[in-house]
Short mmCIF file of C-alpha atoms in Angstrom, two decimals:
data_model
loop_
_atom_site.label_atom_id
_atom_site.label_comp_id
_atom_site.label_asym_id
_atom_site.label_seq_id
_atom_site.Cartn_x
_atom_site.Cartn_y
_atom_site.Cartn_z
CA UNK H 1 115.24 102.07 67.39
CA UNK H 2 115.35 98.69 69.08
CA UNK H 3 114.45 100.38 72.41
CA UNK H 4 111.47 102.08 70.74
CA UNK H 5 110.25 98.78 69.27
CA UNK H 6 110.43 97.17 72.70
CA UNK H 7 108.53 100.14 74.15
CA UNK H 8 105.73 99.60 71.61
CA UNK H 9 105.03 96.21 73.20
CA UNK H 10 103.59 98.03 76.26
CA UNK H 11 101.00 99.90 74.19
CA UNK H 12 97.62 99.07 75.75
CA UNK H 13 95.77 101.01 73.03
CA UNK H 14 96.68 99.38 69.67
CA UNK H 15 95.40 101.30 66.65
CA UNK H 16 93.61 99.89 63.67
CA UNK H 17 94.02 101.14 60.13
CA UNK H 18 91.60 103.83 58.99
CA UNK H 19 90.46 101.59 56.11
CA UNK H 20 89.22 98.95 58.54
CA UNK H 21 87.05 101.36 60.57
CA UNK H 22 83.33 101.47 59.94
CA UNK H 23 81.43 104.62 60.88
CA UNK H 24 77.65 104.34 61.36
CA UNK H 25 74.75 106.69 62.13
CA UNK H 26 74.01 104.69 65.29
CA UNK H 27 77.60 105.16 66.48
CA UNK H 28 77.37 108.91 65.81
CA UNK H 29 74.13 109.15 67.82
CA UNK H 30 75.64 107.24 70.74
CA UNK H 31 78.75 109.47 70.62
CA UNK H 32 76.70 112.71 70.75
CA UNK H 33 74.49 111.45 73.58
CA UNK H 34 77.44 110.16 75.60
CA UNK H 35 79.28 113.47 75.06
CA UNK H 36 76.32 115.41 76.43
CA UNK H 37 76.07 113.06 79.42
CA UNK H 38 79.81 113.52 80.10
CA UNK H 39 79.40 117.31 79.95
CA UNK H 40 76.43 117.35 82.33
CA UNK H 41 78.14 115.03 84.82
CA UNK H 42 81.36 117.07 84.61
CA UNK H 43 79.61 120.33 85.51
CA UNK H 44 77.77 118.54 88.30
CA UNK H 45 81.08 117.29 89.69
CA UNK H 46 82.61 120.77 89.31
CA UNK H 47 79.73 122.38 91.17
CA UNK H 48 80.10 119.84 93.97
CA UNK H 49 83.85 120.52 94.14
CA UNK H 50 83.33 124.29 94.43
CA UNK H 51 81.02 123.90 97.46
CA UNK H 52 82.57 123.79 100.92
CA UNK H 53 82.70 120.57 102.91
CA UNK H 54 81.41 120.99 106.48
CA UNK H 55 82.83 118.81 109.28
CA UNK H 56 80.69 118.63 112.47
CA UNK H 57 82.17 118.13 115.95
CA UNK H 58 80.45 117.72 119.30
CA UNK H 59 81.92 118.59 122.68
CA UNK H 60 81.00 119.99 126.11
CA UNK H 61 80.30 123.72 126.24
CA UNK H 62 82.75 125.26 128.73
CA UNK H 63 82.18 128.91 127.80
CA UNK H 64 81.18 131.29 130.59
CA UNK H 65 79.90 134.85 130.79
CA UNK H 66 78.55 134.98 127.25
CA UNK H 67 75.42 136.84 126.22
CA UNK H 68 72.50 135.35 124.33
CA UNK H 69 71.17 137.48 121.48
CA UNK H 70 67.50 136.91 120.64
CA UNK H 71 66.30 138.25 117.28
CA UNK H 72 62.55 138.90 117.19
CA UNK H 73 60.08 139.81 114.43
CA UNK H 74 56.50 139.01 115.48
CA UNK H 75 53.11 140.31 114.29
CA UNK H 76 49.98 140.50 116.45
CA UNK H 77 47.13 141.44 114.07
CA UNK H 78 44.53 141.81 116.86
CA UNK H 79 46.62 143.13 119.78
CA UNK H 80 47.25 146.92 119.95
CA UNK H 81 50.76 148.14 120.67
CA UNK H 82 49.51 150.21 123.63
CA UNK H 83 48.33 147.01 125.35
CA UNK H 84 51.27 144.76 124.49
CA UNK H 85 54.35 144.37 126.66
CA UNK H 86 57.39 142.11 126.54
CA UNK H 87 59.36 140.88 129.54
CA UNK H 88 62.53 138.80 129.88
CA UNK H 89 62.92 136.63 132.96
CA UNK H 90 65.50 134.14 134.21
CA UNK H 91 64.94 130.58 135.38
CA UNK H 92 64.13 131.70 138.94
CA UNK H 93 61.28 133.89 137.72
CA UNK H 94 63.10 137.14 138.45
CA UNK H 95 63.01 139.85 135.82
CA UNK H 96 66.39 140.23 134.13
CA UNK H 97 67.62 143.75 134.81
CA UNK H 98 70.87 143.90 132.85
CA UNK H 99 69.15 143.26 129.51
CA UNK H 100 70.39 145.14 126.48
CA UNK H 101 67.64 145.50 123.93
CA UNK H 102 66.64 147.31 120.82
CA UNK H 103 62.94 146.56 120.38
CA UNK H 104 60.48 148.56 118.32
CA UNK H 105 56.70 148.57 118.05
CA UNK H 106 54.91 149.38 114.80
CA UNK H 107 51.17 150.09 114.95
CA UNK H 108 49.15 148.25 112.28
CA UNK H 109 45.62 148.76 111.00
CA UNK H 110 43.07 146.01 110.37
CA UNK H 111 44.65 145.22 106.99
CA UNK H 112 48.14 144.89 108.47
CA UNK H 113 49.43 148.21 107.10
CA UNK H 114 51.48 150.62 109.29
CA UNK H 115 49.40 153.34 110.96
CA UNK H 116 52.39 155.57 111.63
CA UNK H 117 55.45 155.92 109.37
CA UNK H 118 57.91 155.38 112.24
CA UNK H 119 58.08 152.66 114.85
CA UNK H 120 58.41 153.49 118.54
CA UNK H 121 61.16 152.05 120.69
CA UNK H 122 59.78 149.73 123.37
CA UNK H 123 60.99 149.86 126.97
CA UNK H 124 61.32 146.34 128.31
CA UNK H 125 58.63 145.50 130.86
CA UNK H 126 57.00 148.91 130.53
CA UNK H 127 54.37 150.50 128.37
CA UNK H 128 55.21 153.32 126.04
CA UNK H 129 54.89 156.75 127.71
CA UNK H 130 51.93 158.57 126.26
CA UNK H 131 52.71 161.72 124.32
CA UNK H 132 51.66 164.75 126.41
CA UNK H 133 52.78 168.34 126.39
CA UNK H 134 53.15 169.58 129.99
CA UNK H 135 54.27 173.07 128.99
CA UNK H 136 50.96 174.55 130.17
CA UNK H 137 51.45 173.12 133.67
CA UNK H 138 53.65 174.39 136.48
CA UNK H 139 57.09 172.72 136.06
CA UNK H 140 57.64 172.87 139.84
CA UNK H 141 54.42 171.11 140.73
CA UNK H 142 54.30 167.96 142.84
CA UNK H 143 51.14 165.98 142.24
CA UNK H 144 49.79 163.07 144.24
CA UNK H 145 50.72 159.45 143.63
CA UNK H 146 47.49 158.34 145.32
CA UNK H 147 49.24 156.50 148.10
CA UNK H 148 51.96 154.92 145.91
CA UNK H 149 54.73 157.38 146.89
CA UNK H 150 58.19 155.96 147.50
CA UNK H 151 61.49 157.51 148.53
CA UNK H 152 62.65 157.96 144.94
CA UNK H 153 59.17 158.67 143.54
CA UNK H 154 57.53 161.30 145.74
CA UNK H 155 55.74 163.21 142.98
CA UNK H 156 53.59 161.78 140.17
CA UNK H 157 53.18 164.53 137.60
CA UNK H 158 51.97 162.24 134.80
CA UNK H 159 49.75 159.22 134.35
CA UNK H 160 52.82 157.11 133.63
CA UNK H 161 54.35 158.18 136.98
CA UNK H 162 51.20 157.04 138.81
CA UNK H 163 51.23 153.71 136.96
CA UNK H 164 54.92 153.26 137.78
CA UNK H 165 54.21 153.96 141.46
CA UNK H 166 51.41 151.40 141.43
CA UNK H 167 53.70 148.90 139.73
CA UNK H 168 56.40 149.34 142.39
CA UNK H 169 53.83 148.88 145.15
CA UNK H 170 52.43 145.79 143.42
CA UNK H 171 48.99 147.36 143.10
CA UNK H 172 46.63 146.80 140.20
CA UNK H 173 45.92 149.94 138.19
CA UNK H 174 42.17 149.38 137.94
CA UNK H 175 40.41 152.64 137.04
CA UNK H 176 42.46 155.30 135.23
CA UNK H 177 39.41 157.59 135.00
CA UNK H 178 39.68 158.32 138.73
CA UNK H 179 43.31 159.49 138.35
CA UNK H 180 43.52 163.20 137.54
CA UNK H 181 46.76 162.88 135.58
CA UNK H 182 45.32 160.10 133.39
CA UNK H 183 42.09 162.02 132.77
CA UNK H 184 44.11 165.08 131.77
CA UNK H 185 46.26 163.12 129.32
CA UNK H 186 43.32 161.21 127.86
CA UNK H 187 44.73 157.81 128.80
CA UNK H 188 41.44 155.95 128.39
CA UNK H 189 40.69 157.66 125.06
CA UNK H 190 44.10 156.73 123.67
CA UNK H 191 43.60 153.15 124.76
CA UNK H 192 40.22 153.15 123.03
CA UNK H 193 41.71 154.59 119.82
CA UNK H 194 44.04 151.63 119.36
CA UNK H 195 41.52 149.01 120.44
CA UNK H 196 41.01 147.59 116.92
CA UNK H 197 44.62 147.88 115.78
CA UNK H 198 47.41 145.32 115.52
CA UNK H 199 51.10 145.50 116.37
CA UNK H 200 54.41 144.47 114.87
CA UNK H 201 57.23 143.99 117.37
CA UNK H 202 60.76 143.58 116.09
CA UNK H 203 64.36 144.02 117.18
CA UNK H 204 66.64 142.07 119.51
CA UNK H 205 67.25 141.23 123.14
CA UNK H 206 70.65 140.46 124.67
CA UNK H 207 70.21 138.46 127.87
CA UNK H 208 72.46 136.48 130.16
CA UNK H 209 73.27 133.02 128.85
CA UNK H 210 71.14 131.16 131.37
CA UNK H 211 67.80 129.39 131.11
CA UNK H 212 64.82 131.70 131.17
CA UNK H 213 61.89 132.99 129.18
CA UNK H 214 60.57 136.03 127.41
CA UNK H 215 56.93 136.62 126.72
CA UNK H 216 54.53 138.88 124.87
CA UNK H 217 51.44 139.59 126.96
CA UNK H 218 48.83 142.33 127.34
CA UNK H 219 48.91 144.65 130.34
CA UNK H 220 51.56 146.35 132.42
CA UNK H 221 53.79 143.95 134.33
CA UNK H 222 54.85 144.21 137.96
CA UNK H 223 56.09 142.03 140.83
CA UNK H 224 53.59 141.17 143.57
CA UNK H 225 54.84 139.04 146.47
CA UNK H 226 57.74 137.90 144.25
CA UNK H 227 55.28 136.80 141.57
CA UNK H 228 55.30 138.23 138.06
CA UNK H 229 51.85 139.74 137.37
CA UNK H 230 50.26 141.56 134.43
CA UNK H 231 47.56 144.13 135.13
CA UNK H 232 44.80 143.64 132.56
CA UNK H 233 42.00 145.48 134.36
CA UNK H 234 43.19 148.98 133.50
CA UNK H 235 42.81 148.18 129.81
CA UNK H 236 39.31 146.77 130.03
CA UNK H 237 40.30 143.78 127.91
CA UNK H 238 37.62 141.12 127.88
CA UNK H 239 38.27 139.36 124.57
CA UNK H 240 42.03 138.99 124.26
CA UNK H 241 42.95 137.65 120.84
CA UNK H 242 46.52 136.31 120.83
CA UNK H 243 46.64 135.39 117.13
CA UNK H 244 50.27 135.84 116.07
CA UNK H 245 52.61 135.41 113.12
CA UNK H 246 56.29 134.75 113.89
CA UNK H 247 58.15 136.09 110.88
CA UNK H 248 61.56 135.43 112.41
CA UNK H 249 62.94 134.17 115.70
CA UNK H 250 66.56 133.17 116.18
CA UNK H 251 69.19 133.01 118.91
CA UNK H 252 72.29 134.58 117.39
CA UNK H 253 73.67 135.17 113.92
CA UNK H 254 72.75 133.12 110.86
CA UNK H 255 75.26 130.84 109.14
CA UNK H 256 75.03 128.84 105.86
CA UNK H 257 72.47 126.07 106.17
CA UNK H 258 70.93 127.13 109.50
CA UNK H 259 67.24 126.30 110.02
CA UNK H 260 65.11 128.41 112.38
CA UNK H 261 62.05 126.18 112.96
CA UNK H 262 59.74 129.01 114.10
CA UNK H 263 60.24 131.23 111.04
CA UNK H 264 56.97 131.69 109.18
CA UNK H 265 54.83 130.24 112.01
CA UNK H 266 51.25 131.51 111.73
CA UNK H 267 48.94 130.69 114.66
CA UNK H 268 45.28 131.73 114.67
CA UNK H 269 43.70 131.77 118.13
CA UNK H 270 40.68 129.45 118.23
CA UNK H 271 39.43 130.96 121.51
CA UNK H 272 39.87 134.21 123.41
CA UNK H 273 42.52 134.52 126.16
CA UNK H 274 44.77 131.82 124.75
CA UNK H 275 48.16 131.06 126.27
CA UNK H 276 50.81 129.82 123.83
CA UNK H 277 53.99 128.27 125.20
CA UNK H 278 57.01 127.50 123.02
CA UNK H 279 59.51 125.24 124.78
CA UNK H 280 62.87 125.85 123.15
CA UNK H 281 66.04 123.77 123.52
CA UNK H 282 69.07 125.83 122.50
CA UNK H 283 72.27 124.19 121.27
CA UNK H 284 75.32 126.52 121.27
CA UNK H 285 77.00 126.40 117.87
CA UNK H 286 80.29 127.60 116.43
CA UNK H 287 80.68 127.89 112.66
CA UNK H 288 84.23 128.29 111.32
CA UNK H 289 84.30 129.52 107.73
CA UNK H 290 86.93 128.55 105.19
CA UNK H 291 88.60 131.98 105.48
CA UNK H 292 88.99 131.51 109.25
CA UNK H 293 86.08 133.74 110.33
CA UNK H 294 84.28 132.38 113.41
CA UNK H 295 80.53 132.76 113.94
CA UNK H 296 79.28 132.08 117.48
CA UNK H 297 75.56 131.39 117.35
CA UNK H 298 72.88 128.90 118.41
CA UNK H 299 70.59 126.31 116.88
CA UNK H 300 67.34 125.32 118.55
CA UNK H 301 64.48 122.87 118.51
CA UNK H 302 60.98 123.72 119.70
CA UNK H 303 57.69 122.19 120.84
CA UNK H 304 54.44 124.12 121.29
CA UNK H 305 51.72 123.90 123.91
CA UNK H 306 48.53 125.97 124.07
CA UNK H 307 45.63 126.34 126.51
CA UNK H 308 42.92 128.77 127.53
CA UNK H 309 43.99 131.11 130.34
CA UNK H 310 41.92 133.48 132.44
CA UNK H 311 44.23 134.22 135.37
CA UNK H 312 46.55 137.17 135.88
CA UNK H 313 49.54 135.22 137.19
CA UNK H 314 51.87 133.41 134.79
CA UNK H 315 51.75 130.09 136.65
CA UNK H 316 47.95 130.07 136.67
CA UNK H 317 47.77 130.98 133.02
CA UNK H 318 48.26 134.42 131.52
CA UNK H 319 47.02 135.17 127.99
CA UNK H 320 50.04 135.71 125.79
CA UNK H 321 52.91 134.11 123.87
CA UNK H 322 55.64 132.62 126.06
CA UNK H 323 59.03 131.41 124.82
CA UNK H 324 60.69 129.28 127.50
CA UNK H 325 64.27 128.37 126.62
CA UNK H 326 66.99 126.25 128.18
CA UNK H 327 70.55 125.65 127.07
CA UNK H 328 72.13 122.34 126.15
CA UNK H 329 75.44 121.48 127.89
CA UNK H 330 76.81 120.25 124.54
CA UNK H 331 78.19 122.48 121.82
CA UNK H 332 78.33 121.80 118.09
CA UNK H 333 81.21 123.05 115.95
CA UNK H 334 81.03 123.19 112.15
CA UNK H 335 84.22 123.69 110.19
CA UNK H 336 84.25 124.59 106.49
CA UNK H 337 86.97 123.02 104.35
CA UNK H 338 87.79 123.08 100.67
CA UNK H 339 87.12 119.77 98.94
CA UNK H 340 90.12 117.74 97.74
CA UNK H 341 91.25 118.46 94.18
CA UNK H 342 92.50 114.88 93.75
CA UNK H 343 89.00 113.62 94.56
CA UNK H 344 87.67 115.98 91.91
CA UNK H 345 90.12 114.60 89.33
CA UNK H 346 89.22 111.04 90.33
CA UNK H 347 85.55 111.82 89.87
CA UNK H 348 86.10 113.40 86.44
CA UNK H 349 88.16 110.41 85.26
CA UNK H 350 85.47 108.02 86.53
CA UNK H 351 82.81 109.98 84.63
CA UNK H 352 84.76 110.05 81.36
CA UNK H 353 85.91 106.43 81.57
CA UNK H 354 82.56 105.06 82.74
CA UNK H 355 80.45 106.86 80.14
CA UNK H 356 82.98 106.00 77.38
CA UNK H 357 82.91 102.31 78.31
CA UNK H 358 79.14 102.08 78.59
CA UNK H 359 78.73 104.00 75.33
CA UNK H 360 81.11 101.54 73.62
CA UNK H 361 79.05 98.58 74.85
CA UNK H 362 75.80 100.20 73.66
CA UNK H 363 77.32 101.05 70.27
CA UNK H 364 78.68 97.50 69.87
CA UNK H 365 75.27 96.05 70.76
CA UNK H 366 73.49 98.27 68.25
CA UNK H 367 76.04 97.57 65.50
CA UNK H 368 76.05 93.79 65.88
CA UNK H 369 72.28 93.61 66.29
CA UNK H 370 71.81 95.63 63.12
CA UNK H 371 74.23 93.37 61.20
CA UNK H 372 72.50 90.22 62.44
CA UNK H 373 69.09 91.50 61.37
CA UNK H 374 70.46 92.59 58.00
CA UNK H 375 71.94 89.11 57.38
CA UNK H 376 68.62 87.43 58.19
CA UNK H 377 66.86 89.74 55.76
CA UNK H 378 69.39 88.95 53.03
CA UNK H 379 69.03 85.18 53.67
CA UNK H 380 65.27 85.50 53.50
CA UNK H 381 65.47 87.24 50.15
CA UNK H 382 67.91 84.64 48.80
CA UNK H 383 65.61 81.76 49.72
#
């Protein structure tokens, strides 16, 4: 018993008798309000504790031989799919040959609705082959390439073969109406049919992880004297409207909190034959999730430049949308970690103790102020 009585001396919370406690309406109001505040702050702290803490690190990128995946979803409301082509080139201006891609074109009407139920797969750097049934023609025929024959292309039995031969020679495909194969397949009529349509281009490219560019431009592309050229004359395009809406553009997979600055970009061309250049700086990024899963992706920043272009060569100004990207030598690594439970407990105790203390001060202020006012009223009545 003596040990217990000595232990009582360390009690930091002495209790008063129930008879000496005064309960007031003001105290009850303060108690209810402080209880609600504690509850709200507790759930806020709990929600913060359940989120993952992300630790960033920065170091030199030493990875080699990786591929760069480019996710694309772009709308051209005034550029027909038959006229539009996409090319991927490296920093030296050479067309990238070992490009894995899965790009599709969807024809759109003036209101932006699909013309056909299915999208057509797009061949990189080439136009879509026109649908034509050659069953009525001699399968063993060998038609002229109009001077564009090569060792591996000696016969041009379709309009697309002639255009390919011209492309390899670096010739402009000026007048399709003089080509028998194109007249037979109705090339000019099919071009005319889609003249007032739009195009949605979506899918992905997988290119070598080196600086380069990819671009959306009208006309069939070819190399002429080691210069990348687009042939616009065969389409008869005078008023090229490069209005575009970038629904999504990213370089790799998404991770929590990533921001793709070009998503939702809507650009209306103020003039015809506009050239839009997006200069992109790519930062390789690794995101390590709390469960150990690793996401290798990229962040990027972008600036835009635009000008009027009337030339056929890219350097002189080609109408189109160009995305020129280069890679940063630094890599960012984000690591997810679970927040500390002891910090959570500390926060909860701080909330409870702080609100309880402040509520006690407010209650004491209200109580003593009310008593002082009541005494003055009673003294006034007595006098």
